[in-house]
PDB file of C-alpha atoms in Angstrom:
ATOM      1  CA  UNK A   7     119.628 114.843 104.187  1.00 90.00           C
ATOM      2  CA  UNK A   8     117.021 113.368 106.506  1.00 96.00           C
ATOM      3  CA  UNK A   9     114.586 111.107 104.714  1.00 98.00           C
ATOM      4  CA  UNK A  10     111.713 112.576 106.726  1.00 96.00           C
ATOM      5  CA  UNK A  11     112.288 115.793 104.774  1.00 96.00           C
ATOM      6  CA  UNK A  12     112.740 114.023 101.460  1.00 95.00           C
ATOM      7  CA  UNK A  13     109.454 112.166 101.824  1.00 96.00           C
ATOM      8  CA  UNK A  14     107.589 115.465 101.974  1.00 95.00           C
ATOM      9  CA  UNK A  15     108.281 116.000  98.265  1.00 92.00           C
ATOM     10  CA  UNK A  16     105.174 115.072  96.272  1.00 91.00           C
ATOM     11  CA  UNK A  17     106.638 113.257  93.283  1.00 94.00           C
ATOM     12  CA  UNK A  18     107.696 109.701  92.367  1.00 97.00           C
ATOM     13  CA  UNK A  19     111.074 108.639  93.782  1.00 97.00           C
ATOM     14  CA  UNK A  20     113.137 105.489  93.454  1.00 98.00           C
ATOM     15  CA  UNK A  21     115.741 104.179  95.891  1.00 98.00           C
ATOM     16  CA  UNK A  22     117.937 101.069  95.998  1.00 98.00           C
ATOM     17  CA  UNK A  23     119.221  98.636  98.618  1.00 97.00           C
ATOM     18  CA  UNK A  24     122.774  97.296  98.744  1.00 96.00           C
ATOM     19  CA  UNK A  25     124.374  94.855 101.183  1.00 93.00           C
ATOM     20  CA  UNK A  26     127.879  94.579 102.641  1.00 92.00           C
ATOM     21  CA  UNK A  27     130.301  91.739 101.818  1.00 89.00           C
ATOM     22  CA  UNK A  28     130.656  88.618 103.938  1.00 81.00           C
ATOM     23  CA  UNK A  29     134.439  88.810 103.763  1.00 82.00           C
ATOM     24  CA  UNK A  30     137.045  91.517 103.315  1.00 83.00           C
ATOM     25  CA  UNK A  31     138.057  89.958  99.986  1.00 78.00           C
ATOM     26  CA  UNK A  32     134.617  90.832  98.579  1.00 86.00           C
ATOM     27  CA  UNK A  33     134.657  94.439  99.772  1.00 89.00           C
ATOM     28  CA  UNK A  34     136.171  96.023  96.663  1.00 92.00           C
ATOM     29  CA  UNK A  35     133.891  94.232  94.140  1.00 92.00           C
ATOM     30  CA  UNK A  36     130.826  95.189  96.160  1.00 93.00           C
ATOM     31  CA  UNK A  37     132.012  98.775  96.512  1.00 95.00           C
ATOM     32  CA  UNK A  38     132.385  98.880  92.732  1.00 96.00           C
ATOM     33  CA  UNK A  39     128.732  97.826  92.386  1.00 97.00           C
ATOM     34  CA  UNK A  40     127.689 100.394  95.013  1.00 97.00           C
ATOM     35  CA  UNK A  41     129.465 103.133  93.073  1.00 97.00           C
ATOM     36  CA  UNK A  42     127.694 102.157  89.842  1.00 98.00           C
ATOM     37  CA  UNK A  43     124.302 102.253  91.545  1.00 98.00           C
ATOM     38  CA  UNK A  44     125.118 105.606  93.178  1.00 98.00           C
ATOM     39  CA  UNK A  45     125.817 107.054  89.710  1.00 97.00           C
ATOM     40  CA  UNK A  46     122.120 106.579  88.939  1.00 97.00           C
ATOM     41  CA  UNK A  47     121.436 109.343  91.504  1.00 97.00           C
ATOM     42  CA  UNK A  48     118.660 107.534  93.398  1.00 98.00           C
ATOM     43  CA  UNK A  49     116.588 109.264  96.067  1.00 97.00           C
ATOM     44  CA  UNK A  50     118.660 107.331  98.624  1.00 98.00           C
ATOM     45  CA  UNK A  51     120.487 104.026  99.109  1.00 98.00           C
ATOM     46  CA  UNK A  52     120.028 101.692 102.063  1.00 98.00           C
ATOM     47  CA  UNK A  53     122.823  99.483 103.385  1.00 97.00           C
ATOM     48  CA  UNK A  54     121.891  96.264 105.181  1.00 95.00           C
ATOM     49  CA  UNK A  55     123.438  95.077 108.427  1.00 90.00           C
ATOM     50  CA  UNK A  56     125.431  91.845 108.721  1.00 65.00           C
ATOM     51  CA  UNK A  57     123.846  88.945 110.605  1.00 51.00           C
ATOM     52  CA  UNK A  58     124.748  89.180 114.257  1.00 46.00           C
ATOM     53  CA  UNK A  59     126.517  92.456 113.583  1.00 46.00           C
ATOM     54  CA  UNK A  60     129.475  90.614 112.059  1.00 51.00           C
ATOM     55  CA  UNK A  61     129.669  92.997 109.124  1.00 62.00           C
ATOM     56  CA  UNK A  62     128.580  96.088 111.010  1.00 73.00           C
ATOM     57  CA  UNK A  63     131.722  98.061 110.210  1.00 84.00           C
ATOM     58  CA  UNK A  64     131.174  97.401 106.508  1.00 92.00           C
ATOM     59  CA  UNK A  65     127.687  98.901 106.860  1.00 94.00           C
ATOM     60  CA  UNK A  66     129.156 102.105 108.301  1.00 94.00           C
ATOM     61  CA  UNK A  67     131.954 102.232 105.719  1.00 94.00           C
ATOM     62  CA  UNK A  68     129.617 101.729 102.764  1.00 96.00           C
ATOM     63  CA  UNK A  69     127.070 104.241 104.089  1.00 97.00           C
ATOM     64  CA  UNK A  70     129.857 106.770 104.574  1.00 96.00           C
ATOM     65  CA  UNK A  71     131.073 106.180 100.988  1.00 97.00           C
ATOM     66  CA  UNK A  72     127.552 106.631  99.625  1.00 98.00           C
ATOM     67  CA  UNK A  73     127.306 109.953 101.461  1.00 97.00           C
ATOM     68  CA  UNK A  74     130.626 111.002  99.881  1.00 97.00           C
ATOM     69  CA  UNK A  75     129.059 110.258  96.465  1.00 97.00           C
ATOM     70  CA  UNK A  76     126.345 112.853  97.222  1.00 97.00           C
ATOM     71  CA  UNK A  77     123.631 110.227  97.672  1.00 98.00           C
ATOM     72  CA  UNK A  78     121.664 110.036 100.922  1.00 98.00           C
ATOM     73  CA  UNK A  79     122.476 106.824 102.834  1.00 98.00           C
ATOM     74  CA  UNK A  80     120.127 104.817 105.059  1.00 98.00           C
ATOM     75  CA  UNK A  81     122.019 102.473 107.386  1.00 97.00           C
ATOM     76  CA  UNK A  82     120.284  99.343 108.654  1.00 96.00           C
ATOM     77  CA  UNK A  83     120.762  98.425 112.314  1.00 95.00           C
ATOM     78  CA  UNK A  84     119.545  95.195 113.924  1.00 91.00           C
ATOM     79  CA  UNK A  85     119.365  94.409 117.615  1.00 88.00           C
ATOM     80  CA  UNK A  86     118.308  90.812 118.289  1.00 83.00           C
ATOM     81  CA  UNK A  87     121.891  89.519 118.515  1.00 80.00           C
ATOM     82  CA  UNK A  88     123.321  92.651 120.124  1.00 83.00           C
ATOM     83  CA  UNK A  89     123.602  94.022 123.622  1.00 86.00           C
ATOM     84  CA  UNK A  90     123.176  97.685 124.527  1.00 90.00           C
ATOM     85  CA  UNK A  91     126.923  98.325 124.546  1.00 91.00           C
ATOM     86  CA  UNK A  92     127.200  97.080 120.950  1.00 89.00           C
ATOM     87  CA  UNK A  93     124.276  99.221 119.844  1.00 92.00           C
ATOM     88  CA  UNK A  94     125.699 102.295 121.559  1.00 93.00           C
ATOM     89  CA  UNK A  95     129.055 101.692 119.824  1.00 93.00           C
ATOM     90  CA  UNK A  96     127.352 101.356 116.462  1.00 93.00           C
ATOM     91  CA  UNK A  97     125.283 104.500 116.954  1.00 95.00           C
ATOM     92  CA  UNK A  98     128.405 106.415 117.919  1.00 95.00           C
ATOM     93  CA  UNK A  99     130.119 105.215 114.729  1.00 94.00           C
ATOM     94  CA  UNK A 100     127.147 106.191 112.566  1.00 95.00           C
ATOM     95  CA  UNK A 101     126.949 109.645 114.104  1.00 95.00           C
ATOM     96  CA  UNK A 102     130.715 110.162 113.643  1.00 95.00           C
ATOM     97  CA  UNK A 103     130.344 109.181 109.979  1.00 95.00           C
ATOM     98  CA  UNK A 104     127.625 111.801 109.489  1.00 96.00           C
ATOM     99  CA  UNK A 105     124.874 109.245 108.848  1.00 97.00           C
ATOM    100  CA  UNK A 106     121.486 110.795 109.654  1.00 97.00           C
ATOM    101  CA  UNK A 107     119.113 107.957 108.708  1.00 98.00           C
ATOM    102  CA  UNK A 108     118.746 104.542 110.348  1.00 98.00           C
ATOM    103  CA  UNK A 109     116.419 101.645 109.509  1.00 98.00           C
ATOM    104  CA  UNK A 110     115.888 100.004 112.895  1.00 96.00           C
ATOM    105  CA  UNK A 111     115.171  96.270 112.736  1.00 95.00           C
ATOM    106  CA  UNK A 112     114.904  93.418 115.179  1.00 89.00           C
ATOM    107  CA  UNK A 113     116.674  91.076 112.758  1.00 82.00           C
ATOM    108  CA  UNK A 114     116.165  87.379 112.054  1.00 77.00           C
ATOM    109  CA  UNK A 115     116.246  85.107 115.071  1.00 68.00           C
ATOM    110  CA  UNK A 116     119.344  82.866 115.099  1.00 69.00           C
ATOM    111  CA  UNK A 117     118.827  79.119 115.480  1.00 73.00           C
ATOM    112  CA  UNK A 118     120.289  79.150 118.985  1.00 73.00           C
ATOM    113  CA  UNK A 119     118.456  82.332 119.976  1.00 64.00           C
ATOM    114  CA  UNK A 120     118.354  83.164 123.668  1.00 62.00           C
ATOM    115  CA  UNK A 121     116.390  86.330 124.564  1.00 65.00           C
ATOM    116  CA  UNK A 122     118.760  89.152 125.436  1.00 69.00           C
ATOM    117  CA  UNK A 123     118.524  92.881 126.017  1.00 79.00           C
ATOM    118  CA  UNK A 124     116.391  93.468 122.907  1.00 83.00           C
ATOM    119  CA  UNK A 125     113.347  91.484 121.858  1.00 78.00           C
ATOM    120  CA  UNK A 126     111.538  93.902 119.560  1.00 86.00           C
ATOM    121  CA  UNK A 127     112.419  96.596 117.022  1.00 91.00           C
ATOM    122  CA  UNK A 128     110.395  99.104 119.045  1.00 91.00           C
ATOM    123  CA  UNK A 129     112.969  98.767 121.843  1.00 93.00           C
ATOM    124  CA  UNK A 130     115.769  99.584 119.408  1.00 94.00           C
ATOM    125  CA  UNK A 131     113.827 102.549 118.022  1.00 94.00           C
ATOM    126  CA  UNK A 132     113.400 103.886 121.544  1.00 93.00           C
ATOM    127  CA  UNK A 133     117.112 103.366 122.216  1.00 93.00           C
ATOM    128  CA  UNK A 134     118.129 105.274 119.068  1.00 95.00           C
ATOM    129  CA  UNK A 135     115.721 108.089 119.853  1.00 91.00           C
ATOM    130  CA  UNK A 136     117.135 108.480 123.348  1.00 90.00           C
ATOM    131  CA  UNK A 137     120.724 108.241 122.102  1.00 90.00           C
ATOM    132  CA  UNK A 138     120.347 111.106 119.669  1.00 79.00           C
ATOM    133  CA  UNK A 139     117.022 112.680 118.785  1.00 82.00           C
ATOM    134  CA  UNK A 140     118.585 113.954 115.551  1.00 88.00           C
ATOM    135  CA  UNK A 141     118.574 110.555 113.803  1.00 96.00           C
ATOM    136  CA  UNK A 142     115.739 109.983 111.349  1.00 97.00           C
ATOM    137  CA  UNK A 143     114.470 106.497 112.231  1.00 97.00           C
ATOM    138  CA  UNK A 144     112.665 104.088 109.932  1.00 98.00           C
ATOM    139  CA  UNK A 145     111.240 100.625 110.504  1.00 97.00           C
ATOM    140  CA  UNK A 146     110.014  97.581 108.606  1.00 96.00           C
ATOM    141  CA  UNK A 147     106.463  96.498 107.889  1.00 96.00           C
ATOM    142  CA  UNK A 148     104.848  93.442 106.325  1.00 94.00           C
ATOM    143  CA  UNK A 149     101.896  93.883 103.935  1.00 95.00           C
ATOM    144  CA  UNK A 150     101.008  90.209 104.361  1.00 92.00           C
ATOM    145  CA  UNK A 151     101.654  90.189 108.117  1.00 88.00           C
ATOM    146  CA  UNK A 152     104.832  89.320 109.997  1.00 84.00           C
ATOM    147  CA  UNK A 153     105.651  85.591 109.614  1.00 79.00           C
ATOM    148  CA  UNK A 154     105.707  85.234 113.410  1.00 78.00           C
ATOM    149  CA  UNK A 155     102.406  87.012 113.986  1.00 78.00           C
ATOM    150  CA  UNK A 156      99.242  84.884 114.104  1.00 79.00           C
ATOM    151  CA  UNK A 157      96.950  87.810 113.262  1.00 89.00           C
ATOM    152  CA  UNK A 158      97.578  90.823 111.050  1.00 92.00           C
ATOM    153  CA  UNK A 159      95.653  92.922 113.555  1.00 91.00           C
ATOM    154  CA  UNK A 160      98.311  92.167 116.191  1.00 91.00           C
ATOM    155  CA  UNK A 161     101.090  92.905 113.733  1.00 92.00           C
ATOM    156  CA  UNK A 162      99.585  96.298 112.925  1.00 95.00           C
ATOM    157  CA  UNK A 163      99.392  97.081 116.634  1.00 93.00           C
ATOM    158  CA  UNK A 164     103.119  96.367 116.893  1.00 92.00           C
ATOM    159  CA  UNK A 165     103.677  98.793 113.995  1.00 95.00           C
ATOM    160  CA  UNK A 166     101.763 101.428 115.923  1.00 96.00           C
ATOM    161  CA  UNK A 167     104.099 100.831 118.879  1.00 94.00           C
ATOM    162  CA  UNK A 168     107.117 101.428 116.611  1.00 95.00           C
ATOM    163  CA  UNK A 169     105.670 104.732 115.436  1.00 96.00           C
ATOM    164  CA  UNK A 170     104.825 105.777 118.975  1.00 95.00           C
ATOM    165  CA  UNK A 171     108.468 105.097 119.946  1.00 94.00           C
ATOM    166  CA  UNK A 172     109.770 107.468 117.253  1.00 94.00           C
ATOM    167  CA  UNK A 173     109.675 105.616 113.925  1.00 97.00           C
ATOM    168  CA  UNK A 174     109.209 108.236 111.179  1.00 97.00           C
ATOM    169  CA  UNK A 175     108.678 106.005 108.137  1.00 98.00           C
ATOM    170  CA  UNK A 176     108.118 102.342 107.302  1.00 98.00           C
ATOM    171  CA  UNK A 177     109.563 100.249 104.470  1.00 98.00           C
ATOM    172  CA  UNK A 178     107.698  97.143 103.389  1.00 97.00           C
ATOM    173  CA  UNK A 179     108.952  93.626 102.942  1.00 94.00           C
ATOM    174  CA  UNK A 180     108.975  92.638  99.271  1.00 94.00           C
ATOM    175  CA  UNK A 181     105.571  91.892  97.747  1.00 95.00           C
ATOM    176  CA  UNK A 182     104.428  90.752  94.304  1.00 95.00           C
ATOM    177  CA  UNK A 183     100.726  91.593  94.435  1.00 96.00           C
ATOM    178  CA  UNK A 184      99.940  95.303  94.663  1.00 97.00           C
ATOM    179  CA  UNK A 185      96.367  94.661  95.783  1.00 97.00           C
ATOM    180  CA  UNK A 186      97.706  93.098  99.001  1.00 97.00           C
ATOM    181  CA  UNK A 187      99.734  96.255  99.574  1.00 98.00           C
ATOM    182  CA  UNK A 188      96.764  98.572  98.994  1.00 98.00           C
ATOM    183  CA  UNK A 189      94.663  96.527 101.405  1.00 97.00           C
ATOM    184  CA  UNK A 190      97.446  96.781 103.983  1.00 97.00           C
ATOM    185  CA  UNK A 191      97.655 100.560 103.502  1.00 98.00           C
ATOM    186  CA  UNK A 192      93.941 100.906 104.189  1.00 98.00           C
ATOM    187  CA  UNK A 193      94.232  98.885 107.404  1.00 97.00           C
ATOM    188  CA  UNK A 194      97.209 100.753 108.843  1.00 97.00           C
ATOM    189  CA  UNK A 195      95.718 104.168 108.060  1.00 97.00           C
ATOM    190  CA  UNK A 196      92.534 103.042 109.806  1.00 97.00           C
ATOM    191  CA  UNK A 197      94.736 102.086 112.789  1.00 96.00           C
ATOM    192  CA  UNK A 198      96.127 105.623 112.980  1.00 97.00           C
ATOM    193  CA  UNK A 199      99.540 104.934 111.404  1.00 97.00           C
ATOM    194  CA  UNK A 200     100.145 107.987 109.247  1.00 97.00           C
ATOM    195  CA  UNK A 201     103.901 107.953 108.609  1.00 98.00           C
ATOM    196  CA  UNK A 202     105.193 107.588 105.019  1.00 97.00           C
ATOM    197  CA  UNK A 203     105.145 104.008 103.696  1.00 98.00           C
ATOM    198  CA  UNK A 204     107.877 103.008 101.241  1.00 98.00           C
ATOM    199  CA  UNK A 205     106.923 100.120  98.976  1.00 98.00           C
ATOM    200  CA  UNK A 206     109.643  97.460  98.672  1.00 97.00           C
ATOM    201  CA  UNK A 207     109.928  95.781  95.264  1.00 97.00           C
ATOM    202  CA  UNK A 208     112.172  92.827  94.408  1.00 95.00           C
ATOM    203  CA  UNK A 209     112.881  92.287  90.680  1.00 95.00           C
ATOM    204  CA  UNK A 210     113.168  88.517  90.161  1.00 93.00           C
ATOM    205  CA  UNK A 211     115.720  88.040  87.396  1.00 93.00           C
ATOM    206  CA  UNK A 212     116.482  84.332  87.773  1.00 90.00           C
ATOM    207  CA  UNK A 213     114.431  81.302  88.767  1.00 84.00           C
ATOM    208  CA  UNK A 214     116.732  80.412  91.668  1.00 84.00           C
ATOM    209  CA  UNK A 215     115.579  83.537  93.503  1.00 83.00           C
ATOM    210  CA  UNK A 216     112.083  82.127  93.969  1.00 78.00           C
ATOM    211  CA  UNK A 217     112.929  79.503  96.588  1.00 71.00           C
ATOM    212  CA  UNK A 218     115.104  82.000  98.491  1.00 75.00           C
ATOM    213  CA  UNK A 219     112.291  84.556  98.503  1.00 77.00           C
ATOM    214  CA  UNK A 220     109.801  81.999  99.802  1.00 70.00           C
ATOM    215  CA  UNK A 221     112.211  80.929 102.540  1.00 71.00           C
ATOM    216  CA  UNK A 222     113.004  84.497 103.577  1.00 70.00           C
ATOM    217  CA  UNK A 223     109.625  86.170 103.379  1.00 72.00           C
ATOM    218  CA  UNK A 224     106.878  83.717 102.531  1.00 76.00           C
ATOM    219  CA  UNK A 225     105.537  86.364 100.138  1.00 84.00           C
ATOM    220  CA  UNK A 226     102.454  85.465  98.112  1.00 89.00           C
ATOM    221  CA  UNK A 227     103.195  85.073  94.424  1.00 90.00           C
ATOM    222  CA  UNK A 228     100.295  85.625  92.004  1.00 93.00           C
ATOM    223  CA  UNK A 229      99.710  82.953  89.395  1.00 93.00           C
ATOM    224  CA  UNK A 230     100.536  85.452  86.653  1.00 92.00           C
ATOM    225  CA  UNK A 231     103.976  85.919  88.190  1.00 91.00           C
ATOM    226  CA  UNK A 232     104.524  82.182  88.650  1.00 90.00           C
ATOM    227  CA  UNK A 233     103.544  81.630  85.007  1.00 93.00           C
ATOM    228  CA  UNK A 234     106.261  84.051  83.917  1.00 92.00           C
ATOM    229  CA  UNK A 235     108.897  82.301  86.006  1.00 89.00           C
ATOM    230  CA  UNK A 236     107.808  78.844  84.862  1.00 90.00           C
ATOM    231  CA  UNK A 237     107.734  79.805  81.181  1.00 93.00           C
ATOM    232  CA  UNK A 238     111.125  81.537  81.087  1.00 93.00           C
ATOM    233  CA  UNK A 239     113.068  79.719  83.836  1.00 90.00           C
ATOM    234  CA  UNK A 240     115.432  77.944  81.411  1.00 92.00           C
ATOM    235  CA  UNK A 241     116.252  81.072  79.401  1.00 94.00           C
ATOM    236  CA  UNK A 242     118.415  83.433  81.506  1.00 93.00           C
ATOM    237  CA  UNK A 243     118.098  86.404  79.158  1.00 96.00           C
ATOM    238  CA  UNK A 244     114.321  86.073  78.881  1.00 96.00           C
ATOM    239  CA  UNK A 245     113.636  85.598  82.591  1.00 94.00           C
ATOM    240  CA  UNK A 246     115.837  88.611  83.350  1.00 95.00           C
ATOM    241  CA  UNK A 247     113.872  90.755  80.902  1.00 96.00           C
ATOM    242  CA  UNK A 248     110.534  89.401  82.136  1.00 95.00           C
ATOM    243  CA  UNK A 249     111.483  89.975  85.780  1.00 95.00           C
ATOM    244  CA  UNK A 250     112.462  93.578  85.085  1.00 97.00           C
ATOM    245  CA  UNK A 251     109.209  94.107  83.178  1.00 97.00           C
ATOM    246  CA  UNK A 252     107.080  92.654  86.018  1.00 97.00           C
ATOM    247  CA  UNK A 253     108.783  94.817  88.654  1.00 97.00           C
ATOM    248  CA  UNK A 254     108.477  97.887  86.411  1.00 98.00           C
ATOM    249  CA  UNK A 255     104.757  97.238  85.970  1.00 98.00           C
ATOM    250  CA  UNK A 256     104.326  96.975  89.744  1.00 98.00           C
ATOM    251  CA  UNK A 257     106.136 100.285  90.274  1.00 98.00           C
ATOM    252  CA  UNK A 258     104.172 102.088  87.556  1.00 98.00           C
ATOM    253  CA  UNK A 259     100.933 100.921  89.173  1.00 98.00           C
ATOM    254  CA  UNK A 260     102.139 102.104  92.603  1.00 98.00           C
ATOM    255  CA  UNK A 261     103.067 105.535  91.244  1.00 98.00           C
ATOM    256  CA  UNK A 262      99.719 105.779  89.450  1.00 98.00           C
ATOM    257  CA  UNK A 263      97.951 105.091  92.749  1.00 97.00           C
ATOM    258  CA  UNK A 264      99.760 107.812  94.655  1.00 97.00           C
ATOM    259  CA  UNK A 265     102.550 105.726  96.226  1.00 97.00           C
ATOM    260  CA  UNK A 266     105.486 108.004  95.474  1.00 97.00           C
ATOM    261  CA  UNK A 267     108.296 106.207  97.269  1.00 97.00           C
ATOM    262  CA  UNK A 268     109.487 102.829  96.006  1.00 98.00           C
ATOM    263  CA  UNK A 269     112.545 100.995  97.321  1.00 98.00           C
ATOM    264  CA  UNK A 270     114.082  98.418  94.976  1.00 98.00           C
ATOM    265  CA  UNK A 271     115.884  95.410  96.429  1.00 96.00           C
ATOM    266  CA  UNK A 272     118.507  95.420  93.687  1.00 93.00           C
ATOM    267  CA  UNK A 273     120.793  92.773  95.268  1.00 91.00           C
ATOM    268  CA  UNK A 274     123.990  94.736  94.502  1.00 95.00           C
ATOM    269  CA  UNK A 275     123.249  94.468  90.770  1.00 97.00           C
ATOM    270  CA  UNK A 276     123.865  97.765  88.951  1.00 98.00           C
ATOM    271  CA  UNK A 277     122.269  96.427  85.760  1.00 98.00           C
ATOM    272  CA  UNK A 278     119.023  95.639  87.589  1.00 97.00           C
ATOM    273  CA  UNK A 279     118.943  99.087  89.185  1.00 98.00           C
ATOM    274  CA  UNK A 280     119.760 100.829  85.889  1.00 98.00           C
ATOM    275  CA  UNK A 281     117.210  98.883  83.829  1.00 98.00           C
ATOM    276  CA  UNK A 282     114.403  99.549  86.318  1.00 98.00           C
ATOM    277  CA  UNK A 283     115.268 103.237  86.474  1.00 98.00           C
ATOM    278  CA  UNK A 284     115.560 103.569  82.689  1.00 97.00           C
ATOM    279  CA  UNK A 285     112.102 102.030  82.267  1.00 98.00           C
ATOM    280  CA  UNK A 286     110.741 104.780  84.520  1.00 98.00           C
ATOM    281  CA  UNK A 287     112.838 107.665  83.218  1.00 95.00           C
ATOM    282  CA  UNK A 288     109.997 109.873  81.972  1.00 96.00           C
ATOM    283  CA  UNK A 289     107.946 109.310  85.136  1.00 96.00           C
ATOM    284  CA  UNK A 290     110.847 110.035  87.468  1.00 95.00           C
ATOM    285  CA  UNK A 291     111.973 113.132  85.537  1.00 87.00           C
ATOM    286  CA  UNK A 292     108.608 114.901  85.961  1.00 69.00           C
TER     287      UNK A 292
END
């Protein structure tokens, strides 16, 4: 099912992200986790793309397996380290596997980055659209502004370019302060960006995640959130429970404010996905 159709449904929905293994030896354990998450019957599941395309076949294989489990897959595709031949090959593989939805991303710049055939996600979106107009194409957005963008106004203009190239929905980077997200929503709607926005939520279930999150996204962390992490950091069971509760509270607030589509960065952890979904069972069943 195309996500563009799914997003027309006016009710709260929850989806989960999974990522492929770094090595073949890890494929089976990760597939076991993917299967457990699929049993929760989420609205859809996204599958990330290996850095530099190194795990690209795993992305296709996992997305294809998710589809076989009667869950809609969303395959990530990055372009910064790829040439057009590689992208064409990947699109051909996705189409052959029956994957209808693609999240088109530039990808993180490698340390030895040399500009190639793609510099921006909008170029990849245009490429996908011209390859096969039947793909439903999504993109990424940053409620706090892209780390490489000096002004949020410029970043929002780049989002508009993505939409103009054929992007049908946008998924946010993780955020921990809903007010920042609501402010962002106001600004992009004012800029004429009217595609569905999927809120990305990361449940923090151990203290070690904090430094990784800061390094990856630079996301603002409210003092209330930092207090939780600081208070429970030495108690694994407590910080897990507190992290699930904080993420659940964020999602409830989003649903209450009319944001129906929330994507949970579950880090291949079926227990995290299940606990978040169970906390929202009555809301999601309406």
